[in-house]
PDB file of C-alpha atoms in Angstrom:
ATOM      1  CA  UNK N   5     103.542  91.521 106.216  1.00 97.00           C
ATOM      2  CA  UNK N   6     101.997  94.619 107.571  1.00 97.00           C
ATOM      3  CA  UNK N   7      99.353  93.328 110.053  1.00 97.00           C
ATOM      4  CA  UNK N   8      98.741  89.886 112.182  1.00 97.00           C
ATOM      5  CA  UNK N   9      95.963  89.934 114.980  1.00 96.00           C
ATOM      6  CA  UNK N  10      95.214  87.362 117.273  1.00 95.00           C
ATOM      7  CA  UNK N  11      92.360  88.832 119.463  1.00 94.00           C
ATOM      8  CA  UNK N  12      89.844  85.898 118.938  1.00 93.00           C
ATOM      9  CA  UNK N  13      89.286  83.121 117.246  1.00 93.00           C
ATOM     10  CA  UNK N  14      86.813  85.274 115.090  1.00 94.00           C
ATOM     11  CA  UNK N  15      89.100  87.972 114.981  1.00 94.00           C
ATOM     12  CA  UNK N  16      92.646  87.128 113.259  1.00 95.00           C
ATOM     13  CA  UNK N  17      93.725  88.161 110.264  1.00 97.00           C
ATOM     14  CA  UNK N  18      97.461  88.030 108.636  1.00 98.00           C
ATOM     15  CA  UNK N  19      97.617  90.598 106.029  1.00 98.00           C
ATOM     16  CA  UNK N  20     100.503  91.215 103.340  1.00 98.00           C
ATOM     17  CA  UNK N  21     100.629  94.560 101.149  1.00 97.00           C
ATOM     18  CA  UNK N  22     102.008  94.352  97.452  1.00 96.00           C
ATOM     19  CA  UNK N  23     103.940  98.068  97.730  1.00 94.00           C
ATOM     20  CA  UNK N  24     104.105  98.206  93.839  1.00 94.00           C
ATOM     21  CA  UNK N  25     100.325  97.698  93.515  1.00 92.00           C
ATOM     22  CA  UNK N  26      99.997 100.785  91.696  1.00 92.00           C
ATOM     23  CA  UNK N  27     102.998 100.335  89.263  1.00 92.00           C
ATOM     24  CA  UNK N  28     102.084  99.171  85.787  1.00 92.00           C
ATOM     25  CA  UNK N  29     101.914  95.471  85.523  1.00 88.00           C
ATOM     26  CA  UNK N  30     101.671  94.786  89.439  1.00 92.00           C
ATOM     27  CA  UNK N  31      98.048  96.509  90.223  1.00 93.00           C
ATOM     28  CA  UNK N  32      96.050  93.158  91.412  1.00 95.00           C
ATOM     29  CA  UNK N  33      98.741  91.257  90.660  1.00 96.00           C
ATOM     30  CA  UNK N  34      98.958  86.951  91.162  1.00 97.00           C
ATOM     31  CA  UNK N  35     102.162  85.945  93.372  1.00 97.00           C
ATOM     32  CA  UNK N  36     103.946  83.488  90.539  1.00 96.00           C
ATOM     33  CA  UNK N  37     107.220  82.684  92.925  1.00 95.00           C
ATOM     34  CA  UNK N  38     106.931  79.214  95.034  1.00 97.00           C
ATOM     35  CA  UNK N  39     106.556  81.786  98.459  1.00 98.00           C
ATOM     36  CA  UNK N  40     105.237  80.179 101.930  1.00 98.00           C
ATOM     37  CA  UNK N  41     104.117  81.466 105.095  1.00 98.00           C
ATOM     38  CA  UNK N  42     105.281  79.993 107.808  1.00 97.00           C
ATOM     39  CA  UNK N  43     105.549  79.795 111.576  1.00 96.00           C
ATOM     40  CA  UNK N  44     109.336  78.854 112.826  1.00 95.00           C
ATOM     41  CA  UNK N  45     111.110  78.400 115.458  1.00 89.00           C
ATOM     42  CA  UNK N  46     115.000  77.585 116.077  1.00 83.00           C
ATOM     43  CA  UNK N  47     114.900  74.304 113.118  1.00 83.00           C
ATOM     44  CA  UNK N  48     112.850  75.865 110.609  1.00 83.00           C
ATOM     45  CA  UNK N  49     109.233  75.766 110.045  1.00 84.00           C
ATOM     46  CA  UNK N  50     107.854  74.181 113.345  1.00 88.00           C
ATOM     47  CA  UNK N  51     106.100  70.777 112.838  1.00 80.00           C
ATOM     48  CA  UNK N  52     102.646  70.179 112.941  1.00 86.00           C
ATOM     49  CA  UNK N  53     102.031  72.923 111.128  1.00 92.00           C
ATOM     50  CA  UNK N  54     100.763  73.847 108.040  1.00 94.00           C
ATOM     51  CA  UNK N  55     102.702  75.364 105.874  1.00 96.00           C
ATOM     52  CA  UNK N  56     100.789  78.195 103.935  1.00 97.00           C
ATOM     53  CA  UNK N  57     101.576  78.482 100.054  1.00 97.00           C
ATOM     54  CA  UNK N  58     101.047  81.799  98.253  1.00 98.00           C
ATOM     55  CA  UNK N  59     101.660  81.055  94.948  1.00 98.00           C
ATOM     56  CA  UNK N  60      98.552  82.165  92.915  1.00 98.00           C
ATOM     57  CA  UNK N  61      97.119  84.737  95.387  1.00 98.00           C
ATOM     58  CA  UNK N  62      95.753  88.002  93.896  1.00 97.00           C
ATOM     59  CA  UNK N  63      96.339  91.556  95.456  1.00 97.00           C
ATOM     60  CA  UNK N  64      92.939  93.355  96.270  1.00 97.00           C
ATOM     61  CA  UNK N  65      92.311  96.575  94.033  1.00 96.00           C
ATOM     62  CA  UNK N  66      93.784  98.523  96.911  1.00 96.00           C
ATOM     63  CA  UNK N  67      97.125  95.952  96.663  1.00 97.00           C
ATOM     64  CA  UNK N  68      96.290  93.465  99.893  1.00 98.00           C
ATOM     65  CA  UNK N  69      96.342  90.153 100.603  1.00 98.00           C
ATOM     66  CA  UNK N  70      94.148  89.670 103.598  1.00 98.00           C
ATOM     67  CA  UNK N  71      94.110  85.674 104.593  1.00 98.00           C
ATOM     68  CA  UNK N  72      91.252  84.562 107.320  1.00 98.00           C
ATOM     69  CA  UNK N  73      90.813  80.913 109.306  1.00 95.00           C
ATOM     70  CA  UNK N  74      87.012  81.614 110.000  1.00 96.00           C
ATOM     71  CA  UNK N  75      84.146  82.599 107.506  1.00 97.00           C
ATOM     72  CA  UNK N  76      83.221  85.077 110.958  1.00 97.00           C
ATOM     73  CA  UNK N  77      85.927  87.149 110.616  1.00 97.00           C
ATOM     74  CA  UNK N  78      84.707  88.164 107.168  1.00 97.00           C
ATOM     75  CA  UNK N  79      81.761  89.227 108.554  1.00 97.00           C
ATOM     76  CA  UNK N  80      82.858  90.985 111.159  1.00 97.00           C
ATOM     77  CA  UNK N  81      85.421  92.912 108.708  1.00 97.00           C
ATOM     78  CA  UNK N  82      82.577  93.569 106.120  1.00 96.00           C
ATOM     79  CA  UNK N  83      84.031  91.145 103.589  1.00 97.00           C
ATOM     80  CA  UNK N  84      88.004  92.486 103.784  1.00 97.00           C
ATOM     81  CA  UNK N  85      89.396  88.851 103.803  1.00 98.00           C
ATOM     82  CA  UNK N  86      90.453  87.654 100.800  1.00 98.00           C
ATOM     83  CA  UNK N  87      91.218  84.435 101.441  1.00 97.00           C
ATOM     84  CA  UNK N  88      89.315  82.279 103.933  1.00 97.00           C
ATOM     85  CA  UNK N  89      91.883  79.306 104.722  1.00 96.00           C
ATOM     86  CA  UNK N  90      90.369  76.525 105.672  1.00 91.00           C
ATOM     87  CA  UNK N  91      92.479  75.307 108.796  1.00 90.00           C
ATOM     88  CA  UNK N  92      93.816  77.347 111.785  1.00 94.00           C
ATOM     89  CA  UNK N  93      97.467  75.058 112.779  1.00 95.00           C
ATOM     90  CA  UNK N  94      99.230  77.923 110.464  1.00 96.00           C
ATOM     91  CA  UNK N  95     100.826  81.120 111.450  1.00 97.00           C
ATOM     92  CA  UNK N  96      96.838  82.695 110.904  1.00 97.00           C
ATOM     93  CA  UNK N  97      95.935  80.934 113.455  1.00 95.00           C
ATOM     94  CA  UNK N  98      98.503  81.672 115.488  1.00 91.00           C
ATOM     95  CA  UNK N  99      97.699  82.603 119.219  1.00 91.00           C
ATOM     96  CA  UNK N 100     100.296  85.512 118.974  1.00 93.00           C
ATOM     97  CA  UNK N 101     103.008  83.909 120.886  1.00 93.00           C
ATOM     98  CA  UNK N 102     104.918  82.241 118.203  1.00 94.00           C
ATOM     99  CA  UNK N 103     108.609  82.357 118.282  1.00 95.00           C
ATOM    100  CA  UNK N 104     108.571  83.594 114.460  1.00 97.00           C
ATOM    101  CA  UNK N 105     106.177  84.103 111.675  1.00 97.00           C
ATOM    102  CA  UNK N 106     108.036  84.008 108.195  1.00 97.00           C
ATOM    103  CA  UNK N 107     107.610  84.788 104.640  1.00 98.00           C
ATOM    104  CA  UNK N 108     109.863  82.220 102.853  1.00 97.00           C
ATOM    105  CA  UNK N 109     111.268  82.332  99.260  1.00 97.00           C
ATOM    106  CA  UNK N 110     111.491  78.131  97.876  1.00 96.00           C
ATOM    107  CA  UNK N 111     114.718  78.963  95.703  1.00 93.00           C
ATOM    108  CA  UNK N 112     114.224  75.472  94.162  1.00 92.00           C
ATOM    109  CA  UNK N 113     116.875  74.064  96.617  1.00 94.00           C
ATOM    110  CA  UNK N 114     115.863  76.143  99.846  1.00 94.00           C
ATOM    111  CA  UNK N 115     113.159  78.015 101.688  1.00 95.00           C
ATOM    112  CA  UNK N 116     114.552  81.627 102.368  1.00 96.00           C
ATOM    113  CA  UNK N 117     113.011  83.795 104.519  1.00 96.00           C
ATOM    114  CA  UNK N 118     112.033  87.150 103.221  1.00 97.00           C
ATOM    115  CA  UNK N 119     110.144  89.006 105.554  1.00 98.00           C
ATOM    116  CA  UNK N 120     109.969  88.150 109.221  1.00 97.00           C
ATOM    117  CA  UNK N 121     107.744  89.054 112.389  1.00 98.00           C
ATOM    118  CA  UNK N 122     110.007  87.604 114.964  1.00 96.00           C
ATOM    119  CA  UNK N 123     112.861  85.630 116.045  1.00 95.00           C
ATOM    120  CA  UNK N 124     113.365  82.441 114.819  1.00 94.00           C
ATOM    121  CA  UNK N 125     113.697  79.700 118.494  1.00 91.00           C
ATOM    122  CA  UNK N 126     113.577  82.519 120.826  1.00 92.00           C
ATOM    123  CA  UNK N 127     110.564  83.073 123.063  1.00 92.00           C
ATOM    124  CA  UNK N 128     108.002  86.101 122.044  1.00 94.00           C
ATOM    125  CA  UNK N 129     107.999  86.869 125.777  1.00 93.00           C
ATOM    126  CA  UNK N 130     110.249  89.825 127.076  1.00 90.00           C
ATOM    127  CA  UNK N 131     113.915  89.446 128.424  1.00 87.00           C
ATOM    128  CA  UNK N 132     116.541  91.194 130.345  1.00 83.00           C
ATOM    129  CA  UNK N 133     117.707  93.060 127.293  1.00 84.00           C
ATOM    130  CA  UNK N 134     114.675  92.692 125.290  1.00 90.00           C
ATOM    131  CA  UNK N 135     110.821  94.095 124.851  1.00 93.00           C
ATOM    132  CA  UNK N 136     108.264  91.731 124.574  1.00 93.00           C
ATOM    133  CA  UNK N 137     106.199  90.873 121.105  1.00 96.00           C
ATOM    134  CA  UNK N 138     103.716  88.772 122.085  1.00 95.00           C
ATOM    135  CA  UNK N 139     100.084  89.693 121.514  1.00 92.00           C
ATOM    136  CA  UNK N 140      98.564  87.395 122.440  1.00 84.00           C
ATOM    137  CA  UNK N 141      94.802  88.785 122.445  1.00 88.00           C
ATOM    138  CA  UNK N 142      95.903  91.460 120.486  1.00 94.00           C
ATOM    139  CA  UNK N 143      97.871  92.723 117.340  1.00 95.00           C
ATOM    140  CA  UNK N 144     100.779  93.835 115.221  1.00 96.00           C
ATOM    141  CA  UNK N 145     100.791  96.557 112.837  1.00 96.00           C
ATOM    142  CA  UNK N 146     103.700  97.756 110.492  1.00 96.00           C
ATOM    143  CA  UNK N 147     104.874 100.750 110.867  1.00 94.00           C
ATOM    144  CA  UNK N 148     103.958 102.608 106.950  1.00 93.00           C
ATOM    145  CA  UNK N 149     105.768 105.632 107.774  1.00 93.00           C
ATOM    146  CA  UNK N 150     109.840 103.311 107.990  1.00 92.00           C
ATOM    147  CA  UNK N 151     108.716 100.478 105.760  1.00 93.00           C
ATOM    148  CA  UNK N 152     109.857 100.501 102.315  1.00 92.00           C
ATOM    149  CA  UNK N 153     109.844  96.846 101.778  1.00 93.00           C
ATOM    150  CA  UNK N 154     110.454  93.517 103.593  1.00 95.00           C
ATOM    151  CA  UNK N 155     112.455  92.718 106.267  1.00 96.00           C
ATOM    152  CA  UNK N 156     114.321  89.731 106.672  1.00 96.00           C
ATOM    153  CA  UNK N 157     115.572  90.508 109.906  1.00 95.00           C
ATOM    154  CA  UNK N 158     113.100  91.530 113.230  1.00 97.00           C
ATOM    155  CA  UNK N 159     115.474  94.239 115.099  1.00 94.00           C
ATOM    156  CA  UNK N 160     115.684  96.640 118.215  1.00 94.00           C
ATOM    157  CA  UNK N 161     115.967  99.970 117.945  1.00 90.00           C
ATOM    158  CA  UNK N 162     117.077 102.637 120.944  1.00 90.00           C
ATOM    159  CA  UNK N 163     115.290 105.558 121.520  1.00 87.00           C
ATOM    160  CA  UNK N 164     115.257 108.084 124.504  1.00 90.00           C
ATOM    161  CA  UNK N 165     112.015 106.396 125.226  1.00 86.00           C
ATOM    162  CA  UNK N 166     113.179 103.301 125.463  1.00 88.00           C
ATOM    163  CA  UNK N 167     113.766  99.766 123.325  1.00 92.00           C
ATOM    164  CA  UNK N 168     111.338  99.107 120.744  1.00 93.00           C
ATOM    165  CA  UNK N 169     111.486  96.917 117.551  1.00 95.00           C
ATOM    166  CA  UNK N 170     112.229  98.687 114.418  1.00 94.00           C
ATOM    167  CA  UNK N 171     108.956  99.311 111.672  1.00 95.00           C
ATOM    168  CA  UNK N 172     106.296  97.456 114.089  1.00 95.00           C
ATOM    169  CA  UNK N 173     104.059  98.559 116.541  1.00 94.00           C
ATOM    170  CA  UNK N 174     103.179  95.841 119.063  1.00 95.00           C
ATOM    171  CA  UNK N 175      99.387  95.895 121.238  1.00 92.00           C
ATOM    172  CA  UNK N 176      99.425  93.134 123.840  1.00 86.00           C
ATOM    173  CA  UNK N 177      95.746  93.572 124.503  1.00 81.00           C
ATOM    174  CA  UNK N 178      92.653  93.644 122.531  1.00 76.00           C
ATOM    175  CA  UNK N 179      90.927  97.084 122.393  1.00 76.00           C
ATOM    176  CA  UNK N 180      94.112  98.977 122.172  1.00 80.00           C
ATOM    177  CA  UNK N 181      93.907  99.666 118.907  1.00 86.00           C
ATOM    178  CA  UNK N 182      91.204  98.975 115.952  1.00 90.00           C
ATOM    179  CA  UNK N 183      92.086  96.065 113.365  1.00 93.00           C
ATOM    180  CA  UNK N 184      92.027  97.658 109.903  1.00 94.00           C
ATOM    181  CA  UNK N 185      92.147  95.077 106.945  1.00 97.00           C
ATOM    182  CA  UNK N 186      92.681  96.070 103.479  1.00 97.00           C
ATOM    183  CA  UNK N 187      94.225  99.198 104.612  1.00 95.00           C
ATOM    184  CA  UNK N 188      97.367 100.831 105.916  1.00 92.00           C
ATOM    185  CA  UNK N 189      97.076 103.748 107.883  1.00 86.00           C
ATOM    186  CA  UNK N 190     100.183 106.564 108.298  1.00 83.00           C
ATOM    187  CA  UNK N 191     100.249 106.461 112.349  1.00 74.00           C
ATOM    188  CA  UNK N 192     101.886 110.252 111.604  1.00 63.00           C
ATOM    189  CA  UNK N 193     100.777 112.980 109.239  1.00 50.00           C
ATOM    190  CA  UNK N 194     103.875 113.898 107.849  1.00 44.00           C
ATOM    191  CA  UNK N 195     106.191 110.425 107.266  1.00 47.00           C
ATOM    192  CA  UNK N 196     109.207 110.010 109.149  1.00 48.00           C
ATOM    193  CA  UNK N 197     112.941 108.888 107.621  1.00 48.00           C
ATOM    194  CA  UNK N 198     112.605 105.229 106.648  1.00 51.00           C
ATOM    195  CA  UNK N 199     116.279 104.757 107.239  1.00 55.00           C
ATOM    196  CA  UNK N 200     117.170 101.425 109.305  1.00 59.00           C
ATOM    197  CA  UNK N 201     118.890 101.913 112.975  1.00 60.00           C
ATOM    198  CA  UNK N 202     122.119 102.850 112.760  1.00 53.00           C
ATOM    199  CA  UNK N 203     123.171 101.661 115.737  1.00 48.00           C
ATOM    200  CA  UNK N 204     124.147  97.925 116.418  1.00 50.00           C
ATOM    201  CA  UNK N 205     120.830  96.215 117.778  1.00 48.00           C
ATOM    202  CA  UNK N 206     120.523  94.761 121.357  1.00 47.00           C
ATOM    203  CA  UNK N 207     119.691  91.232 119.967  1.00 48.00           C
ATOM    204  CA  UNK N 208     120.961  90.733 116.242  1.00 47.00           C
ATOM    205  CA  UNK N 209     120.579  86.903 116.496  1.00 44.00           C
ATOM    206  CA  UNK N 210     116.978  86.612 114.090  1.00 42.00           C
ATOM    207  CA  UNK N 211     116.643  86.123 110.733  1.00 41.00           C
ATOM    208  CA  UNK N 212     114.285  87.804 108.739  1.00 40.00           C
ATOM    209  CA  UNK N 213     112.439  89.747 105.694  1.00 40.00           C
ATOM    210  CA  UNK N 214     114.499  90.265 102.231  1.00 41.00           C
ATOM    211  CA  UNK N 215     113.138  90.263  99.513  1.00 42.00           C
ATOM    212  CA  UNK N 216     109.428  90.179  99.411  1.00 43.00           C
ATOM    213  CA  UNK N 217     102.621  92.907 102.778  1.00 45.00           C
ATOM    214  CA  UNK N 218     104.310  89.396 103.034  1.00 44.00           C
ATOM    215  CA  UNK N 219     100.231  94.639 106.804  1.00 47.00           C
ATOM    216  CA  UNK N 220     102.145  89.826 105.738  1.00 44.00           C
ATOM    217  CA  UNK N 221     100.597  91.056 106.483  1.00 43.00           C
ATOM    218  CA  UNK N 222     107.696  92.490 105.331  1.00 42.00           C
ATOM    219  CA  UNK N 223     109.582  95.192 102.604  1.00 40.00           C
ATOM    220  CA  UNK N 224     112.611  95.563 100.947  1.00 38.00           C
ATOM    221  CA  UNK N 225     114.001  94.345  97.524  1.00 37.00           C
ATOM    222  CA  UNK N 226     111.563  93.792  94.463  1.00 37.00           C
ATOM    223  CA  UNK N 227     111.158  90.196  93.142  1.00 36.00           C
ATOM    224  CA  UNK N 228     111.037  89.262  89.694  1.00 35.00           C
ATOM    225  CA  UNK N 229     109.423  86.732  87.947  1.00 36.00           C
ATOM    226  CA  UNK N 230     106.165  85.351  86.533  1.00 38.00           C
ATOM    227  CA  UNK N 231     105.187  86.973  83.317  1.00 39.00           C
ATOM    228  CA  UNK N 232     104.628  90.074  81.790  1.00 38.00           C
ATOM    229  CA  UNK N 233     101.375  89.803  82.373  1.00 40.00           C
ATOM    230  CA  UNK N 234      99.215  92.728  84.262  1.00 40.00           C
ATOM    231  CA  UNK N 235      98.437  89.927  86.759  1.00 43.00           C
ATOM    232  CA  UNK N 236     102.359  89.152  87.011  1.00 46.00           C
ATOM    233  CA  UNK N 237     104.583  88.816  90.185  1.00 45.00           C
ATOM    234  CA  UNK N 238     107.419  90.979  88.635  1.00 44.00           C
ATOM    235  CA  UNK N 239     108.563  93.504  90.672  1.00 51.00           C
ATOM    236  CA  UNK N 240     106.276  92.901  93.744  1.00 58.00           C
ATOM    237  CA  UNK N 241     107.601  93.952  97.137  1.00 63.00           C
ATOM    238  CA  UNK N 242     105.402  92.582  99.775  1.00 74.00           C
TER     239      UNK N 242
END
């Protein structure tokens, strides 16, 4: 996942970002693995909701997979959604205050998660020890410059500025920043380390992204299999 916004009903978006889009074989590439996206909480994948599958979605040329719940919204992004979905009690059309949004890998036994915006039955809203990551009315973008694949836990990081949450880059409000689907933006010009936090975060308690732009839009390991194909899932990292 690289980018969720929730500023109005005509204005979310959950994007995901194949990272191997321009390796031979995975350039607009079909997802082949049973993979789900999913809004959880402390049980699992919270009722009532519809689970989203992603098995047989295509990358955009420029390696996106941009999913809508209004035909608006593709309007007002000049066509960028890929997929118009065609109900809004999913973790699109969340409000941006779910505990967790989730990509999941169905292992044939289990979902997994693989990438993860969140924490899994704790509240988005901020704590004693804790930053907030609601956005409600707003957005969430990955950070391009530290992300080298998904995530399957959503972690703090120190700095001298304060407590933030490693790779993402949190706007409570709408208007503080402009949506960009089908696109990834470096927030620097010259990319910083994309080493994890070495020290031991404030609250280690989520789970989150492994092994799967699930901008969905998480990245880490590379998955394999599908087939050979040019329109394969091997090796996508999303």
């Amino acid at each position: 996942m690289t980018e969720i916004v929730a500023e109005s009903p005509s204005r979310k978006f959950l994007e995901l970002h194949n990272l191997n889009h321009e390796t031979d074989g995975c350039h607009e590439a079909v997802i082949t693995q049973d993979m789900y996206l999913d809004v959880l909480d402390s049980n699992g994948s919270v009722s009532n909701t519809q689970s989203i599958s992603l098995k047989g979605m295509q990358f955009s040329p420029e390696g996106f997979i941009v999913l809508c719940t209004n035909p608006t919204t593709n309007y007002i992004f000049e066509g960028k959604c890929t997929h118009v979905l065609s109900g809004t009690n999913n973790a699109v059309g969340t409000n941006g205050q779910a505990s967790a949004i989730a990509i999941q890998i169905h292992d044939g036994t289990n979902k997994k998660i693989s990438d993860v915006f969140g924490i899994p039955g704790e509240s988005c809203f901020s704590s004693y020890n804790r930053p907030n990551y609601c956005f409600n009315g707003g957005s969430a973008v990955r950070q391009r410059e530290v992300t080298t694949g998904p995530n399957d836990q959503f972690i703090l990081y120190n700095t001298f500025d304060g407590i933030f949450w490693y790779q993402w880059d949190i706007s409570a409000y709408a208007n503080t920043r402009d949506p960009d689907p089908n696109e990834w933006k470096y927030k620097y010009n010259t990319p910083t380390p994309s080493a994890p936090p070495s020290t031991k975060p404030v609250n280690d308690k989520g789970k989150g992204k492994g092994k799967g732009k699930g901008k969905g839009k998480g990245k880490g390991g590379s998955h394999s299999g599908g087939t050979t194909s040019s329109k394969s899932h091997r090796n996508l990292r999303i």
